[in-house]
Short mmCIF file of C-alpha atoms in Angstrom, two decimals:
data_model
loop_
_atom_site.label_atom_id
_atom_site.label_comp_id
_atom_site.label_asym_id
_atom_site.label_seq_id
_atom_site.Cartn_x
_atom_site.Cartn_y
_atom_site.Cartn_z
CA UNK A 268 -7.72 -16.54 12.18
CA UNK A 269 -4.22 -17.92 10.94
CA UNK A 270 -2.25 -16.10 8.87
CA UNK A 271 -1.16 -16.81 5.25
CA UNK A 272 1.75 -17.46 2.92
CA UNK A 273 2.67 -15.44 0.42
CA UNK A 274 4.93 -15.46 -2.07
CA UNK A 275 6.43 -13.92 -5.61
CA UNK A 276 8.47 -14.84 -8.47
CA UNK A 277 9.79 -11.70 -10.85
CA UNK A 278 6.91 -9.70 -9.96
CA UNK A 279 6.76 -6.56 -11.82
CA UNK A 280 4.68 -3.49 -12.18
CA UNK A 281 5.33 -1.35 -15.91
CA UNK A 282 3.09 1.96 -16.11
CA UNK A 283 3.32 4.31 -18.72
CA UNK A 284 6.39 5.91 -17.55
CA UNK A 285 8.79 2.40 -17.07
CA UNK A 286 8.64 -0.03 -14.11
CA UNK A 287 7.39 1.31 -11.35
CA UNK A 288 8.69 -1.95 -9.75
CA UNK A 289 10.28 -5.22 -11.36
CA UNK A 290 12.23 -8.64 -10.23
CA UNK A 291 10.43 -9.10 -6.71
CA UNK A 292 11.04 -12.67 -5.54
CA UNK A 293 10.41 -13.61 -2.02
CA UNK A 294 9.03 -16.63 0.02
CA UNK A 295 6.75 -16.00 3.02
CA UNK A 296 5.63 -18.63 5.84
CA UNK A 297 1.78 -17.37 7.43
CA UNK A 298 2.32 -15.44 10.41
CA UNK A 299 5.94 -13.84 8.80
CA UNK A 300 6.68 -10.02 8.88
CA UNK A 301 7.73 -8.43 5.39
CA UNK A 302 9.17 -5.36 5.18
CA UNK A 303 8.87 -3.61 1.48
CA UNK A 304 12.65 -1.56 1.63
CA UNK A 305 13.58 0.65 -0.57
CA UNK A 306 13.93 4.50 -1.54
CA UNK A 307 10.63 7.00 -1.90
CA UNK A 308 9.02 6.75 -5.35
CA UNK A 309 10.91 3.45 -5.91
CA UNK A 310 7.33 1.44 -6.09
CA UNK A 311 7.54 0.54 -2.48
CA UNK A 312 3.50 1.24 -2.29
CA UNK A 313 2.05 -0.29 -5.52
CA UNK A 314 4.18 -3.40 -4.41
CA UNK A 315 2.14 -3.30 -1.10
CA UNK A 316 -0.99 -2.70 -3.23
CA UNK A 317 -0.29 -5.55 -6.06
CA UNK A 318 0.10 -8.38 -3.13
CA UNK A 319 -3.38 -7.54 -1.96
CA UNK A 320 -5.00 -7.65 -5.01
CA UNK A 321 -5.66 -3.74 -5.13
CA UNK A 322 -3.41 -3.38 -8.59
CA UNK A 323 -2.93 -5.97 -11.15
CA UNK A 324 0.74 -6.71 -11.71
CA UNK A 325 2.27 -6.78 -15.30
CA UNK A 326 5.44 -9.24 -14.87
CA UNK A 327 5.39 -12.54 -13.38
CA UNK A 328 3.37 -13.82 -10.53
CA UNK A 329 2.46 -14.33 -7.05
CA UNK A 330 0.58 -16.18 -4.54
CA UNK A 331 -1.70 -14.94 -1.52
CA UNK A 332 -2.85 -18.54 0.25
CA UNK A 333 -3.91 -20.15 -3.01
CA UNK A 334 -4.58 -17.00 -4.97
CA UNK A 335 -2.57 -16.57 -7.91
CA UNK A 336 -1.72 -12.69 -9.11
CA UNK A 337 -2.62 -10.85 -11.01
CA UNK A 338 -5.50 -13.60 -12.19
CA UNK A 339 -7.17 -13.52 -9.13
CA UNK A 340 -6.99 -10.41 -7.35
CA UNK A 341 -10.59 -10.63 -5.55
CA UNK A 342 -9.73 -13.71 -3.83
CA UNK A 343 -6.85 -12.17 -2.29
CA UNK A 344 -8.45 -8.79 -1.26
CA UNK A 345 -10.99 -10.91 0.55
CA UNK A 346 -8.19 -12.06 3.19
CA UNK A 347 -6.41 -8.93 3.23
CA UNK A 348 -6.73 -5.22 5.25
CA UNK A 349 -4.80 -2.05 4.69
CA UNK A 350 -3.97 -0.10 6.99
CA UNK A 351 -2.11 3.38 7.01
CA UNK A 352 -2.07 4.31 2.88
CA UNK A 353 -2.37 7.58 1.95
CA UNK A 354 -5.04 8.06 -0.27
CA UNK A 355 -6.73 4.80 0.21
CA UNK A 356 -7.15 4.27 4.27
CA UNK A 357 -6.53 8.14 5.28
CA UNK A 358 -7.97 8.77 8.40
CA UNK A 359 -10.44 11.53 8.85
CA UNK A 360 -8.91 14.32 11.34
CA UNK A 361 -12.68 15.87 12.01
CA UNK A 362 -13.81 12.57 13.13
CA UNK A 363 -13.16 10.61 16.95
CA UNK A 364 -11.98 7.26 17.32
CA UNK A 365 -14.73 6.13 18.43
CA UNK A 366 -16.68 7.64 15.25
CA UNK A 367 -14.45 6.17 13.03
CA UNK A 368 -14.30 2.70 15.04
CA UNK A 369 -18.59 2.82 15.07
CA UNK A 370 -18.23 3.61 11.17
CA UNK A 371 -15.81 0.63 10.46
CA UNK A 372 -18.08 -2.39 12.74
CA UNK A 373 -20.74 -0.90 10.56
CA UNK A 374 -19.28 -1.34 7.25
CA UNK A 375 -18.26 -5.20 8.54
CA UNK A 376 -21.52 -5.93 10.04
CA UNK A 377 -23.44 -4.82 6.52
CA UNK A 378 -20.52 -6.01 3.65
CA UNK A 379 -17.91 -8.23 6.17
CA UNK A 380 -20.57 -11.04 6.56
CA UNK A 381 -22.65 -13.65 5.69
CA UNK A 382 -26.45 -12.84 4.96
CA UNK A 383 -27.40 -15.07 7.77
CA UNK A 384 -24.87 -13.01 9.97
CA UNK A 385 -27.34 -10.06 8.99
CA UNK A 386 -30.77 -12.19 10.57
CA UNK A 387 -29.21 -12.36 14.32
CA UNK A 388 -30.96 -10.80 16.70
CA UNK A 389 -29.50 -7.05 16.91
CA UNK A 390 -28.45 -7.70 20.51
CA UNK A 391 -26.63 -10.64 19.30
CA UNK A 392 -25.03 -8.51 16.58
CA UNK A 393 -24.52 -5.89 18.97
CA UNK A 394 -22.26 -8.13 21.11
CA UNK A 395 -20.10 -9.53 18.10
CA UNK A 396 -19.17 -6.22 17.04
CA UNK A 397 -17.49 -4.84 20.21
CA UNK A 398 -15.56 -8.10 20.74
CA UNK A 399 -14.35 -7.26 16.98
CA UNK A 400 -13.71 -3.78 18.35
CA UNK A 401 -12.25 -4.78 21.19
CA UNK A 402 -10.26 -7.50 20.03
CA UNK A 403 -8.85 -5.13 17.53
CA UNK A 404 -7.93 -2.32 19.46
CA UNK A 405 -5.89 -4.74 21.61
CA UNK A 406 -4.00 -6.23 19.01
CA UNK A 407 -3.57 -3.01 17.95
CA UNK A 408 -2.29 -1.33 21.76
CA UNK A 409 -4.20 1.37 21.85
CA UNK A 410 -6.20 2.21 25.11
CA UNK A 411 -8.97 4.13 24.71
CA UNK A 412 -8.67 5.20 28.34
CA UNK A 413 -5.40 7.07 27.88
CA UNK A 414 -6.20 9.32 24.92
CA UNK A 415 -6.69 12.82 26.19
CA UNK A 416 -10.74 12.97 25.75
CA UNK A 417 -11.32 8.62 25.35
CA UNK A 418 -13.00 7.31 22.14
CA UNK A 419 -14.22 11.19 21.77
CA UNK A 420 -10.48 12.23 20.86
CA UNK A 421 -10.47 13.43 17.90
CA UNK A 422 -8.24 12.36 15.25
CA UNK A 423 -6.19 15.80 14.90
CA UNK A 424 -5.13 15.29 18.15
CA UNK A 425 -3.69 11.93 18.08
CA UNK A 426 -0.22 11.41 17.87
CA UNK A 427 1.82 9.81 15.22
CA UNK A 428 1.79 6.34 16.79
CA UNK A 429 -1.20 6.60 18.35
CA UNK A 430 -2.78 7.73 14.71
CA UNK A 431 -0.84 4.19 13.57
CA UNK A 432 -1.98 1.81 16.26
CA UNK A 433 -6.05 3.40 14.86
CA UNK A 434 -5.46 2.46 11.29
CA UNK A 435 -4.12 -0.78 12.60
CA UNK A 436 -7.26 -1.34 14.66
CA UNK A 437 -9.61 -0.51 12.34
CA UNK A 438 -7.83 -2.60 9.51
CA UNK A 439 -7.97 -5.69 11.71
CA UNK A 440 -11.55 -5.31 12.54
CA UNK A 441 -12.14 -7.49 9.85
CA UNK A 442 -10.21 -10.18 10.88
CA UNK A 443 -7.95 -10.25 7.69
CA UNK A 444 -5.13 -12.81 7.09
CA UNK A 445 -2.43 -10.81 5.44
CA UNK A 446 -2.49 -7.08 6.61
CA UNK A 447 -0.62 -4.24 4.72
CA UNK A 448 0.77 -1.34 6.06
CA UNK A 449 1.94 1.71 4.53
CA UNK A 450 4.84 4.06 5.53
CA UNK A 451 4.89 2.35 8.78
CA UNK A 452 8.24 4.10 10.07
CA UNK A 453 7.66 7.64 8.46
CA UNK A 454 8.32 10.70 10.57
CA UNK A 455 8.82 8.29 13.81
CA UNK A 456 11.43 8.84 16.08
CA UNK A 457 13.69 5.99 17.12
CA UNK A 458 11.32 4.83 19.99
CA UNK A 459 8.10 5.11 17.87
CA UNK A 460 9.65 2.96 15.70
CA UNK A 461 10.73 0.42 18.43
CA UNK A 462 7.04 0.27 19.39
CA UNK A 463 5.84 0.07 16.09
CA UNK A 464 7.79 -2.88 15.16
CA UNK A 465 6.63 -4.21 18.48
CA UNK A 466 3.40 -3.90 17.53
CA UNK A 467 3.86 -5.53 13.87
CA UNK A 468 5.64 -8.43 15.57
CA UNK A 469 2.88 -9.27 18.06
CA UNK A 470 0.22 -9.17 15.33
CA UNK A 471 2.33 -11.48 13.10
CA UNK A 472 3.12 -13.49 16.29
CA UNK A 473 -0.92 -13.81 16.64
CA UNK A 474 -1.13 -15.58 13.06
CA UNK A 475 -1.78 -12.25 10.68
CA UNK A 476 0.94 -12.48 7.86
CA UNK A 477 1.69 -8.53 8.04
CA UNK A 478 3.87 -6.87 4.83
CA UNK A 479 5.04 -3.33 6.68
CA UNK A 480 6.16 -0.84 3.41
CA UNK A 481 9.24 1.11 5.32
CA UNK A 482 12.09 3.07 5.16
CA UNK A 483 14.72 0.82 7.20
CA UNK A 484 14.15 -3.18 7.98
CA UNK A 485 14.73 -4.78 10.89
CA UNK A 486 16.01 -7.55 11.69
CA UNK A 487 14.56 -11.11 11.57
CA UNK A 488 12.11 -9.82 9.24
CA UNK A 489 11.46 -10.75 5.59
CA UNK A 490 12.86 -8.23 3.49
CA UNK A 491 11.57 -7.87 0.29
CA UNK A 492 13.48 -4.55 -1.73
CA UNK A 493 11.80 -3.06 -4.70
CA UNK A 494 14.89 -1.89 -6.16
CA UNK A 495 16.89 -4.98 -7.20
CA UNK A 496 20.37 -4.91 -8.32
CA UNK A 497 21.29 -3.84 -11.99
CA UNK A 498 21.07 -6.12 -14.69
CA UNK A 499 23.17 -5.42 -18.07
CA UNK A 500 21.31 -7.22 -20.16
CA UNK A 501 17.85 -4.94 -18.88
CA UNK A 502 19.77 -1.77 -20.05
CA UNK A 503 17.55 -1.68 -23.44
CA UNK A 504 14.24 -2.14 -21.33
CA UNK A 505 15.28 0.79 -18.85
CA UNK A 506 13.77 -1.78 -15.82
CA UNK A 507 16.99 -1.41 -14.49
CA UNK A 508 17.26 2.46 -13.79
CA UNK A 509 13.62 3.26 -13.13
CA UNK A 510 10.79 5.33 -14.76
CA UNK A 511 12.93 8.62 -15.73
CA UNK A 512 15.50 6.46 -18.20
CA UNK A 513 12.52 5.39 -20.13
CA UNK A 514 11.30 8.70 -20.46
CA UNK A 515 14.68 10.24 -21.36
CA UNK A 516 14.58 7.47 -24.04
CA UNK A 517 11.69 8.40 -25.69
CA UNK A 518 12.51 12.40 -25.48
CA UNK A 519 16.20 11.41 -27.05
CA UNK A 520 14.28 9.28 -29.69
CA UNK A 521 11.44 12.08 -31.03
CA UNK A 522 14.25 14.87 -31.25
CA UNK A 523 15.80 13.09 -33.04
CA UNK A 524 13.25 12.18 -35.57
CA UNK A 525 12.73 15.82 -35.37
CA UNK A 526 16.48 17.02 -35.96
CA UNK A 527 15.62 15.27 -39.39
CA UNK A 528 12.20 16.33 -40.05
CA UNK A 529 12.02 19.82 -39.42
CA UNK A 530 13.31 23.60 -39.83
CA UNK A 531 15.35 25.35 -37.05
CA UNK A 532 12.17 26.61 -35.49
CA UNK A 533 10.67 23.61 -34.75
CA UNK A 534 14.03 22.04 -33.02
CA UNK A 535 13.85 25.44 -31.16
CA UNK A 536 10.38 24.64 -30.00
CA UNK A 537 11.39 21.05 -29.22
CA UNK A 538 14.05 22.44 -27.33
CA UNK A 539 11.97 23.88 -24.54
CA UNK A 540 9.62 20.75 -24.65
CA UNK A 541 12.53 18.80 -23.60
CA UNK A 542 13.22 21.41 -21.22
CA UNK A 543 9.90 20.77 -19.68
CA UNK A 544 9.70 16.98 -19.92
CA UNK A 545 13.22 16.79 -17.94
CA UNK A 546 11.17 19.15 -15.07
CA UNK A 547 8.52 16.78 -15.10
CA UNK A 548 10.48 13.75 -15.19
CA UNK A 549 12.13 14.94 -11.66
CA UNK A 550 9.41 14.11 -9.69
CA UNK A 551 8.49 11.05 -11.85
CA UNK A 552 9.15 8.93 -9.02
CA UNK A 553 7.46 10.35 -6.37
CA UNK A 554 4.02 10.83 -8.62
CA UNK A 555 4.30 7.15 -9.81
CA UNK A 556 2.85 5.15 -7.21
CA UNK A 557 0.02 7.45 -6.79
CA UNK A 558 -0.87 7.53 -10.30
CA UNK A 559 -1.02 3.97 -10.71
CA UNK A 560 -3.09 3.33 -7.82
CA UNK A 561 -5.52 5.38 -8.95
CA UNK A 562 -5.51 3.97 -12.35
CA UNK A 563 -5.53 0.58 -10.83
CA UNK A 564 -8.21 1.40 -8.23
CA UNK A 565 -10.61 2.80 -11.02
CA UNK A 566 -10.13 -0.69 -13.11
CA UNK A 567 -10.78 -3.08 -9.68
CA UNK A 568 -13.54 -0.83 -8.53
CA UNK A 569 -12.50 -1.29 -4.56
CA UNK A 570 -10.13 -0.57 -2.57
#
């Protein structure tokens, strides 16, 4: 299957603490690698979740193939996989690879197809789901043969890489056209990742438009960073210095309706509540992007 072009133009994501992500412009041929750079809690994920139609996107819009975002979001998961989000694609550690690769031809050979798919004689369907399986797990390198126990490895024992290369499988068991991948350099070392870009670049060489979410780019990639430069005249909308500013702004704002409301007591109280919203507000970032996926994932209903 070839891949797919996507593109944005001042894509934005606003929850209810600021922008979790604002100002993404990019241009994508099928078949490119895009690499999602930027620091940890800056929105790097709900990016990679708003291009494949998993959360709707306040600002702007984008295109998957001919799918406009945010309007229509099911067209685009329909040509897209994830692979490697925490939360979403996790990996069971109890399970073997060759559970969780049985468990994933099921779920395409029952939702994947067509209902005429369904009527083939179960030899017939038998067949087209290993050469999915196969097919998958050698797009994705990983050889069965040299885990320690074969397909009965268990996930625990897997390696970082080797944990990688499964998600990746089991993602492109479906054939998608655009494949997302979370954190796809975290807690590598320097050769991992030189394999793991390998491995992005041959899928995107084999037509799959991948977008990789990851600490560093590298080059000859498309680099997409979801923390754009400042702008002066954003200042009032806080889009410009992330989810804690607006935060700070609206803690600033109700003491001082306070200050002019209310006895010494009650700015004492407020006191401490400020106190406590500043400790919550330090880990704003890091909580963001898993708070609005779930929010988004319970208004798409999928995944």
């Amino acid at each position: 299957m070839h891949g797919i072009a996507v593109t944005a133009r001042d894509f934005g994501l606003r929850g209810p603490r600021g922008w979790t992500f604002r100002g993404v412009a990019f241009d994508a041929e099928p078949g490119s690698l895009i690499t999602v750079v930027g620091p940890s809690g800056s929105g790097r994920t709900c990016l990679l979740l708003a291009l494949t139609g998993r959360m709707k996107a306040t600002e702007g819009t984008a295109a998957v193939g001919g799918a406009r975002l945010p309007r229509r979001m099911s067209a685009a998961r329909r040509v897209s996989a994830l692979a490697h989000v925490a939360g979403v694609t996790e990996l069971d550690p109890a399970l073997t690879v060759g559970e969780h690769l049985r468990e994933r031809a099921l779920l395409q050979r029952r939702f994947g197809g067509s209902l005429r798919a369904l009527l083939r004689p179960r030899a017939e369907r038998r067949s087209e789901a290993k050469l999915r399986v196969d097919s998958a797990l050698a797009a994705a390198g990983l050889d069965l043969e040299a885990l320690p126990k074969g397909a009965r490895t268990a996930v625990r024992d897997l390696e970082r890489l080797e944990a990688l290369r499964l998600s990746v499988a089991l993602a492109l068991v479906g054939r998608p056209r655009l494949l997302g991948v979370d954190d796809a350099d975290l807690k590598l070392s320097a050769a991992e990742r030189d394999e793991m870009w390998a491995l992005l670049r041959s899928v995107a060489a084999g037509g799959t438009t991948v977008v990789a979410v990851c600490g560093e780019a590298p080059e000859g990639t498309v680099v997409v960073p979801t923390r754009p430069a400042a702008d002066p005249d954003d200042d009032h909308d806080t889009g410009d210095r992330g989810i804690d500013t607006d935060t700070d702004t609206d803690d600033s704002d109700s003491d001082s309706d306070s200050d002019s409301r209310i006895g010494s007591r009650d700015d004492h109280n407020n006191g401490d509540d400020d106190h406590h919203n500043d400790d919550s507000d330090h880990d704003a970032n890091d909580d963001v992007a898993k708070e609005a996926a779930a929010d988004a994932f319970a208004e798409t209903g999928r995944a």
